[in-house]
XYZ file of C-alpha atoms in Angstrom:
577
model
C 36.106 -65.239 -4.868
C 32.698 -64.625 -3.762
C 33.657 -62.178 -0.998
C 35.831 -60.354 -3.536
C 32.557 -60.549 -5.854
C 29.538 -59.873 -2.288
C 32.294 -56.350 -1.456
C 32.438 -55.418 -4.571
C 28.661 -55.167 -5.882
C 28.182 -53.491 -2.539
C 31.009 -50.488 -3.611
C 29.025 -49.964 -6.571
C 25.567 -50.244 -4.549
C 27.140 -47.822 -1.942
C 28.500 -46.273 -5.105
C 24.732 -45.632 -6.679
C 23.314 -44.203 -3.319
C 26.023 -41.634 -3.244
C 25.610 -40.488 -7.279
C 21.861 -40.414 -6.330
C 22.305 -38.423 -3.462
C 24.371 -36.360 -5.573
C 21.973 -36.104 -8.561
C 19.668 -35.062 -5.821
C 21.186 -32.814 -4.125
C 21.842 -31.237 -7.475
C 18.808 -30.123 -7.477
C 18.778 -27.844 -5.404
C 21.602 -24.604 -5.790
C 24.702 -23.705 -3.481
C 22.439 -22.841 0.099
C 23.297 -19.809 2.218
C 21.589 -17.417 5.631
C 20.899 -15.268 3.678
C 18.611 -17.145 0.490
C 17.058 -19.170 3.451
C 15.721 -16.240 4.859
C 13.415 -13.742 5.528
C 13.700 -9.880 6.053
C 12.249 -7.692 7.631
C 12.515 -3.401 6.761
C 11.979 -1.294 9.874
C 11.975 2.786 8.718
C 13.490 3.543 12.138
C 12.105 7.378 12.478
C 8.322 5.514 12.423
C 9.185 2.341 14.223
C 9.028 2.978 17.625
C 10.030 6.399 19.558
C 11.422 5.628 23.164
C 12.315 9.123 24.420
C 9.087 11.056 23.705
C 10.312 12.693 20.733
C 7.410 11.957 18.113
C 10.608 10.087 16.025
C 11.266 6.158 16.452
C 14.843 5.296 17.877
C 16.578 2.166 18.230
C 15.803 2.004 22.076
C 12.383 2.484 19.800
C 13.593 -0.932 18.219
C 15.492 -2.802 20.796
C 11.924 -3.038 22.980
C 10.036 -4.457 20.328
C 13.010 -7.438 19.494
C 10.536 -9.605 21.033
C 8.372 -8.967 18.812
C 10.814 -8.731 15.688
C 11.628 -12.484 17.213
C 8.314 -14.011 17.762
C 7.610 -12.750 13.618
C 10.248 -15.453 13.011
C 12.055 -13.145 10.134
C 15.276 -13.607 10.242
C 16.522 -10.311 8.943
C 16.601 -6.765 9.999
C 17.137 -4.282 7.203
C 17.107 -0.524 8.889
C 16.934 2.849 7.178
C 19.660 4.418 6.950
C 20.850 5.906 10.931
C 24.138 7.321 10.367
C 23.927 11.193 10.829
C 22.305 13.388 8.510
C 20.239 16.868 8.212
C 17.421 15.127 6.728
C 16.820 16.535 3.931
C 16.185 13.055 2.347
C 15.206 10.914 6.047
C 18.998 10.199 6.511
C 19.422 9.116 3.098
C 21.719 12.124 3.088
C 24.919 11.156 5.264
C 27.165 13.817 6.878
C 28.863 11.109 9.041
C 29.201 7.759 7.494
C 30.603 6.349 11.113
C 28.365 7.529 13.229
C 24.434 7.646 14.614
C 21.757 10.506 13.650
C 21.393 12.058 17.481
C 17.821 11.056 17.470
C 17.973 7.769 17.164
C 20.645 7.847 19.699
C 24.134 7.406 20.452
C 27.206 4.258 18.458
C 26.169 2.543 22.594
C 22.547 2.183 21.503
C 23.747 0.619 18.287
C 25.947 -1.825 20.408
C 23.481 -2.645 21.933
C 20.446 -2.632 19.497
C 23.095 -5.362 17.061
C 23.993 -6.926 20.248
C 20.168 -7.465 20.813
C 19.418 -8.152 17.665
C 22.415 -11.130 17.248
C 21.020 -12.806 21.347
C 17.270 -13.666 19.185
C 19.555 -15.225 16.212
C 18.491 -12.672 13.775
C 21.318 -10.226 11.106
C 21.859 -6.726 10.580
C 21.232 -6.239 7.294
C 23.313 -1.688 6.841
C 21.520 0.125 4.726
C 24.871 1.622 2.601
C 24.042 5.588 1.143
C 27.791 6.477 -0.730
C 26.428 7.033 -4.190
C 26.319 10.800 -2.272
C 26.572 12.291 0.407
C 25.270 15.520 2.324
C 25.935 19.287 1.186
C 27.021 19.018 4.919
C 29.445 15.897 4.959
C 32.692 17.568 5.669
C 34.175 15.888 2.597
C 31.652 18.289 0.600
C 32.652 21.258 2.826
C 35.662 20.545 1.888
C 35.230 20.032 -2.059
C 33.129 23.459 -2.108
C 35.873 25.629 -0.170
C 37.871 25.958 -3.682
C 39.279 24.048 -7.413
C 42.563 22.932 -5.539
C 41.190 21.685 -2.600
C 42.350 17.709 -2.312
C 38.952 16.174 -1.328
C 37.709 18.586 -4.215
C 37.379 14.816 -6.669
C 35.731 13.078 -4.361
C 32.376 15.220 -6.692
C 30.819 16.333 -9.760
C 31.888 19.633 -10.363
C 31.947 21.422 -14.320
C 33.871 24.396 -14.363
C 31.429 27.759 -15.410
C 33.875 28.371 -17.188
C 33.149 25.666 -19.727
C 29.979 26.695 -20.501
C 26.269 24.691 -18.491
C 27.211 20.941 -18.518
C 24.131 18.191 -20.231
C 21.382 18.568 -19.116
C 20.506 15.903 -16.612
C 17.251 15.312 -14.743
C 16.774 14.728 -10.665
C 14.580 12.513 -9.053
C 13.895 15.085 -5.967
C 14.801 18.727 -7.739
C 11.478 20.341 -7.588
C 13.165 21.840 -11.141
C 14.103 18.350 -12.351
C 17.841 19.849 -13.138
C 20.842 17.413 -11.305
C 23.879 20.346 -12.031
C 23.782 23.515 -9.115
C 25.449 26.139 -9.317
C 27.972 27.200 -6.936
C 28.971 30.629 -6.002
C 31.909 29.297 -3.825
C 33.968 28.634 -6.948
C 32.232 30.040 -10.458
C 31.789 25.839 -11.006
C 28.606 23.102 -11.421
C 27.742 20.612 -8.781
C 26.260 16.973 -10.099
C 23.784 15.923 -7.805
C 20.810 13.084 -9.492
C 19.487 13.406 -6.154
C 18.621 16.525 -4.323
C 20.304 19.480 -4.477
C 21.663 18.530 -0.884
C 21.895 15.236 -1.774
C 25.666 16.230 -4.254
C 26.359 12.874 -6.321
C 30.463 10.946 -4.584
C 32.960 10.942 -7.535
C 33.056 7.121 -8.078
C 35.850 7.587 -10.679
C 38.340 9.023 -7.736
C 39.632 5.722 -6.450
C 40.060 7.873 -2.658
C 36.737 7.836 -2.776
C 36.154 4.065 -4.086
C 39.009 3.348 -0.539
C 36.234 5.815 1.608
C 33.726 3.795 0.767
C 35.760 0.204 1.962
C 36.665 1.501 4.825
C 33.099 2.769 6.396
C 31.637 -0.881 4.869
C 34.901 -2.975 6.758
C 34.090 -0.364 9.740
C 30.336 -1.667 10.846
C 31.126 -5.476 9.218
C 34.057 -4.880 11.825
C 31.205 -4.259 14.731
C 29.090 -7.157 13.377
C 27.353 -5.948 11.105
C 25.564 -9.379 8.593
C 24.756 -7.615 5.546
C 24.731 -4.601 2.989
C 21.935 -2.800 0.864
C 23.848 -0.038 -1.229
C 21.195 2.068 -1.954
C 20.825 3.367 -5.377
C 24.417 1.795 -6.423
C 24.144 1.296 -9.585
C 24.241 4.651 -10.525
C 27.763 5.301 -8.624
C 29.631 4.790 -11.941
C 29.284 7.538 -14.480
C 30.254 8.990 -17.812
C 32.120 11.416 -16.791
C 32.313 13.069 -20.096
C 28.717 13.705 -19.394
C 27.716 13.450 -23.280
C 24.276 14.622 -24.575
C 21.039 12.336 -23.441
C 19.229 11.346 -26.507
C 15.263 12.317 -26.842
C 13.335 10.195 -24.645
C 16.042 9.182 -22.091
C 12.711 9.960 -20.237
C 11.655 6.649 -20.332
C 14.594 4.648 -20.215
C 16.208 6.113 -17.360
C 18.114 3.398 -15.653
C 19.765 2.794 -18.813
C 21.009 6.174 -19.459
C 21.535 6.872 -15.839
C 22.704 3.057 -13.963
C 25.140 0.579 -14.679
C 28.192 2.769 -15.664
C 31.140 1.671 -17.189
C 33.015 0.954 -14.803
C 30.975 -0.317 -12.610
C 31.707 -3.856 -12.417
C 35.252 -3.013 -12.444
C 33.912 -0.961 -8.628
C 31.553 -4.353 -7.734
C 34.543 -6.862 -8.189
C 36.814 -3.638 -5.868
C 34.154 -4.202 -3.764
C 34.569 -7.411 -3.522
C 37.706 -8.292 -3.017
C 38.412 -5.449 -0.310
C 35.105 -6.491 1.808
C 32.335 -9.060 0.888
C 34.736 -11.562 0.297
C 37.050 -11.199 4.154
C 33.455 -11.046 5.487
C 30.344 -13.235 6.191
C 27.796 -11.342 4.946
C 25.563 -10.544 1.670
C 25.546 -7.166 -1.012
C 22.364 -5.944 -2.431
C 21.739 -3.108 -4.671
C 19.168 -1.207 -4.994
C 18.393 -1.225 -8.247
C 19.512 -4.394 -11.485
C 19.781 -2.901 -14.371
C 17.489 -2.871 -17.136
C 17.523 -6.021 -18.779
C 17.695 -9.402 -17.534
C 21.672 -9.626 -18.196
C 22.389 -6.783 -16.626
C 20.802 -8.716 -12.834
C 23.093 -11.195 -13.983
C 26.496 -9.879 -14.522
C 26.026 -8.201 -10.576
C 24.300 -10.910 -8.985
C 25.867 -14.424 -10.397
C 28.092 -16.464 -8.379
C 31.003 -16.880 -10.754
C 31.135 -13.328 -11.129
C 32.342 -12.242 -7.075
C 30.392 -8.765 -7.277
C 27.137 -9.378 -5.259
C 24.662 -12.162 -4.007
C 21.627 -10.841 -4.343
C 19.375 -8.735 -7.561
C 16.745 -6.256 -6.231
C 15.281 -5.152 -8.907
C 11.757 -3.301 -9.266
C 9.997 -4.654 -12.405
C 7.181 -6.209 -9.610
C 6.584 -2.569 -7.758
C 6.903 -0.618 -11.027
C 3.665 -2.293 -12.018
C 1.752 -0.066 -10.099
C 2.534 3.233 -11.064
C -0.383 5.210 -11.507
C -3.941 5.701 -10.360
C -5.085 2.870 -12.492
C -3.432 0.550 -10.207
C -2.137 -3.252 -11.851
C -2.607 -5.954 -14.060
C -2.679 -9.309 -12.634
C -1.379 -10.892 -16.125
C 1.575 -8.360 -15.960
C 2.377 -9.362 -12.616
C 2.107 -13.009 -13.564
C 4.672 -12.305 -16.310
C 7.088 -9.936 -14.019
C 7.723 -12.989 -11.914
C 8.106 -15.277 -13.230
C 10.088 -13.779 -16.230
C 12.434 -12.652 -13.133
C 11.957 -16.333 -11.180
C 13.038 -17.896 -15.005
C 15.986 -16.448 -15.657
C 17.343 -16.777 -11.942
C 16.566 -20.413 -11.882
C 19.957 -21.749 -12.413
C 22.015 -18.687 -11.290
C 22.045 -15.959 -8.926
C 19.624 -15.641 -7.057
C 16.938 -12.608 -6.385
C 13.877 -10.073 -4.004
C 10.817 -10.927 -3.318
C 9.130 -7.781 -2.147
C 6.382 -5.794 -3.341
C 6.421 -2.243 -0.796
C 9.034 -0.541 0.279
C 10.080 3.071 1.826
C 9.722 4.360 -1.851
C 6.693 3.285 -2.374
C 2.376 2.503 -0.798
C 1.487 0.683 1.394
C 0.629 -3.293 -0.237
C -2.411 -3.393 -0.030
C -3.808 -0.099 -0.975
C -1.321 -0.867 -4.385
C -1.631 -4.142 -4.425
C -4.938 -5.390 -2.460
C -7.948 -3.776 -0.545
C -7.826 -1.554 1.536
C -11.062 -1.302 2.346
C -12.426 -2.573 5.201
C -14.396 -5.594 4.229
C -11.279 -7.229 2.062
C -8.390 -5.746 4.069
C -7.613 -8.499 6.371
C -8.047 -11.459 3.766
C -6.468 -9.472 0.948
C -3.129 -8.919 3.224
C -3.535 -12.646 4.065
C -2.979 -12.932 0.796
C -0.146 -10.685 -0.608
C 2.507 -12.124 2.456
C 1.309 -15.860 1.573
C 2.080 -14.721 -2.292
C 5.676 -12.968 -0.714
C 6.599 -15.987 1.474
C 5.616 -18.610 -1.135
C 8.242 -17.265 -4.199
C 11.373 -18.379 -5.007
C 13.984 -15.588 -4.073
C 14.198 -13.765 -0.125
C 11.507 -12.365 0.750
C 11.486 -8.466 1.590
C 8.719 -7.791 4.086
C 8.005 -3.926 5.097
C 7.176 -3.434 8.537
C 3.533 -3.101 9.389
C 2.931 -5.049 6.435
C 2.435 -8.192 8.395
C -0.453 -6.641 10.618
C -1.504 -4.688 7.013
C -1.047 -1.586 7.455
C -3.446 0.969 4.595
C -2.312 4.274 3.051
C -3.450 7.281 4.943
C -5.254 9.591 2.841
C -3.747 12.912 3.228
C -5.616 15.729 1.260
C -3.639 18.767 1.953
C -0.098 19.110 0.523
C 0.559 20.861 3.807
C 0.672 17.584 5.310
C 3.552 15.566 3.387
C 6.540 14.953 4.929
C 8.361 13.398 2.584
C 11.014 16.049 -0.469
C 9.539 14.361 -3.337
C 6.159 14.729 -2.571
C 7.107 18.217 -2.052
C 9.966 19.364 -4.857
C 7.161 16.800 -7.070
C 4.076 19.515 -6.133
C 5.770 22.627 -6.558
C 7.718 20.948 -10.347
C 3.129 20.230 -10.583
C 2.440 23.602 -9.964
C 6.026 25.220 -12.040
C 4.389 22.766 -15.365
C 0.747 23.976 -14.894
C -0.695 20.166 -14.490
C -4.384 20.141 -13.137
C -3.192 19.960 -9.496
C -6.885 17.945 -8.153
C -5.721 15.266 -10.484
C -1.883 15.909 -9.111
C -3.247 15.087 -4.881
C -5.364 12.801 -6.243
C -1.943 10.044 -7.456
C -0.099 12.261 -5.419
C -2.654 10.422 -2.244
C -2.540 6.958 -4.068
C 1.162 6.904 -4.436
C 3.465 8.794 -2.017
C 5.990 7.640 -0.310
C 4.833 9.131 3.057
C 1.604 6.361 2.727
C 4.528 3.320 3.418
C 5.737 5.903 6.222
C 3.305 6.964 9.175
C 4.456 5.720 12.199
C 3.853 1.163 13.281
C 0.303 0.582 15.281
C 0.849 -0.983 18.016
C -2.447 -0.439 20.177
C -6.065 1.584 20.694
C -4.249 4.500 22.884
C -3.036 7.767 21.644
C -0.998 7.857 18.779
C -0.743 3.785 18.313
C 1.584 3.818 21.325
C 4.438 4.863 19.217
C 4.628 7.507 20.865
C 3.804 9.465 23.863
C 4.516 12.594 22.295
C 3.740 14.696 18.896
C 4.785 11.470 16.328
C 6.947 13.280 13.425
C 4.150 12.069 10.457
C 0.670 11.465 12.006
C -0.608 7.846 12.588
C -3.078 6.287 10.571
C -6.990 6.647 11.982
C -7.057 3.039 11.244
C -4.362 2.581 14.500
C -7.650 1.395 17.112
C -8.799 -1.046 14.197
C -5.449 -2.341 13.402
C -2.992 -2.765 15.291
C -0.713 -5.648 16.860
C -1.699 -5.245 20.124
C -5.828 -6.261 19.162
C -4.036 -8.944 16.527
C -1.711 -10.765 18.742
C -4.756 -11.750 20.461
C -6.871 -13.056 17.516
C -6.449 -16.303 16.085
C -7.338 -15.514 12.929
C -5.473 -12.088 12.335
C -3.783 -10.735 9.666
C -0.579 -11.284 11.802
C -0.621 -14.649 12.739
C -1.471 -15.915 9.534
C 2.687 -14.207 9.177
C 3.780 -16.162 11.998
C 1.827 -18.879 9.993
C 3.434 -18.273 7.207
C 6.814 -17.998 7.580
C 6.554 -20.667 10.141
C 5.760 -22.950 6.588
C 8.555 -21.865 4.482
C 10.931 -22.753 7.567
C 9.864 -25.831 7.811
C 9.377 -26.374 4.047
C 12.777 -26.147 2.175
C 10.351 -26.592 -0.741
C 9.027 -22.985 -0.379
C 13.091 -21.075 -0.532
C 14.757 -23.378 -2.854
C 12.273 -25.542 -4.784
C 11.204 -25.736 -8.977
C 7.890 -22.611 -10.069
C 6.487 -23.758 -12.388
C 3.284 -20.912 -13.569
C -0.034 -22.879 -13.558
C -3.268 -21.205 -15.879
C -0.466 -17.743 -16.755
C -4.203 -17.125 -18.431
C -6.522 -17.135 -15.240
C -7.497 -13.575 -15.011
C -8.325 -13.966 -10.851
C -6.169 -15.982 -10.008
C -2.183 -16.769 -9.320
C -1.749 -20.523 -9.563
C 1.956 -22.313 -9.720
C 3.705 -24.889 -7.997
C 7.383 -24.989 -6.575
C 8.946 -28.357 -6.813
C 12.011 -29.574 -4.894
C 12.978 -33.459 -5.412
C 9.368 -35.608 -4.222
C 7.820 -32.833 -2.565
C 5.049 -31.240 -4.083
C 2.797 -28.062 -2.915
C 0.647 -25.962 -4.486
C -0.462 -22.378 -4.447
C -3.716 -20.788 -5.670
C -3.831 -16.734 -4.482
C -7.108 -15.546 -5.883
C -6.628 -11.733 -6.293
C -9.790 -9.818 -7.182
C -13.094 -9.016 -4.802
C -15.680 -11.627 -6.398
C -15.532 -15.218 -5.950
C -13.355 -17.539 -8.699
C -12.749 -21.154 -10.057
C -9.630 -22.795 -10.970
C -9.580 -26.356 -12.440
C -7.290 -28.275 -12.249
C -6.080 -31.576 -12.497
C -3.787 -31.800 -9.710
C -6.685 -31.318 -7.784
C -6.975 -34.916 -7.250
C -3.677 -35.008 -6.057
C -4.263 -32.806 -3.511
C -3.875 -33.469 0.763
C -5.452 -31.183 3.926
C -4.594 -27.454 2.461
C -1.092 -26.464 4.697
C -2.820 -22.828 4.797
C -5.217 -20.791 4.745
C -6.620 -17.554 4.973
C -10.664 -18.983 5.159
C -11.591 -21.333 7.126
C -13.590 -23.761 4.083
C -11.939 -24.729 1.048
C -14.563 -25.223 -1.587
C -13.582 -28.379 -3.901
C -14.851 -30.665 -6.313
C -12.794 -32.883 -8.268
C -11.031 -31.262 -10.305
C -12.279 -27.814 -9.285
C -11.639 -25.168 -6.446
C -13.321 -22.578 -6.316
C -11.468 -19.355 -4.446
C -13.120 -16.908 -2.599
C -12.194 -12.722 -2.751
C -9.041 -12.932 -2.236
C -8.316 -16.836 -1.679
C -5.188 -17.606 -0.245
C -3.937 -21.416 0.038
C -1.270 -24.016 -0.377
C -1.863 -27.759 -0.738
C 0.910 -30.397 -0.601
C 0.342 -32.853 -3.429
C 0.779 -36.455 -3.572
């Protein structure tokens, strides 16, 4: 009887331990490799040119794979590399199963993918299927006659029915998304440039074409898909009249169309569920509910939300307000604390440089503010997306003439501003600060001609500050922006609390400092970030429990019993007892 009782107690203890472990484990969301990754986004045209034609290419990326591995990142996302006439730098695709000749060949792609995987890195493919190029064979067939089998691959409006209700275009110089085509006396829809006609997703044949394209790349070994402009694919094909003020809520009226979720479920069933891949859609609707409906695991649609509310905080010469930055990131984290997963980013190919927009690109504060911003991105919950060049603190280029710009959005925006009678001096000032070309200048590798990007004439000028900001110089400096970035990536990978831990905002009202904690089980990390160019203090009772800083972009910490004084753009992480 005594032995039975002892055995029973042992079972109870084991069960109790097991339950405790289950409770502890339940604090961590379902783990996934794409949640624990750090994404490094490469704009292929601007990364590394291997053949001297002035355009970055796949072999150039292959040359730099060891550098990318040295960063510690474990995912690479490439902007489109498909065959394209380049009206919108590859976002106008003429063949989804071929590589752009400027970038290389399919053999080069296969070698690149192997090199990436050999280094333990995952690969994310950009899928652009809201629209194609007007030089795609589908569109050539579609516009040839009204009874062509490909006619319904795109949105056409017969001219005899009158002009369709107005639709705004993101890129058109007149802001008009319907383009008259005389061949069949009809209008076709293009939410972006005239050379980017929108695909008709309401046609099941189009959807099957897309799924087959995704399977083609997944079979090659691609690990993830970034779906460009995907929130726009489903449309009300009656194209009703837009209400007054639609411009202020363009996503509400353009995005999250009536059949979007059924299409995503279809994509999940046919493609995503068949491979060990993840998918993220550019855009997350206009509400938090929209975002959850896209990515919550129970929905069986996408895996990660990618919203624009953070980057949209800087859309004028006024810059941003720290209180709004805190509010946006806290709102999204709170909403996704238990269900779904989000992307963390402040820059990409569609915006200007992070240091110039959210930091301070003056020589005095450029490096410390770049370190601070990278510390922020890598200490938040969600999957961080780091844009090439941000790891060394690349800045805006400061063009002074419209002739220097290459981006279709800038060029057509300039024409529209002229025709609308805008103040062109003010327009150029805004363009200088906000243009997408700022974020597309060639990668700054060293202080040789053209920063080591190309031996030829670069497709877009190299920033004049490349002699001061480049990989080679920063590799040699243990206190550089680059080496701080590498340390921060390593810190994130070694501390699961920075991936899955609970986020708690501290002192939301503080005008200068963004302070928060990350907590996972018994681990707790305090993050302090000074977003200003002056010293600022913060009082926190947590300071009494502080150990040595885990990372610091200055050499010293100025702290008393419960107060820390942060230097301009100082960023510190502390482990709390």
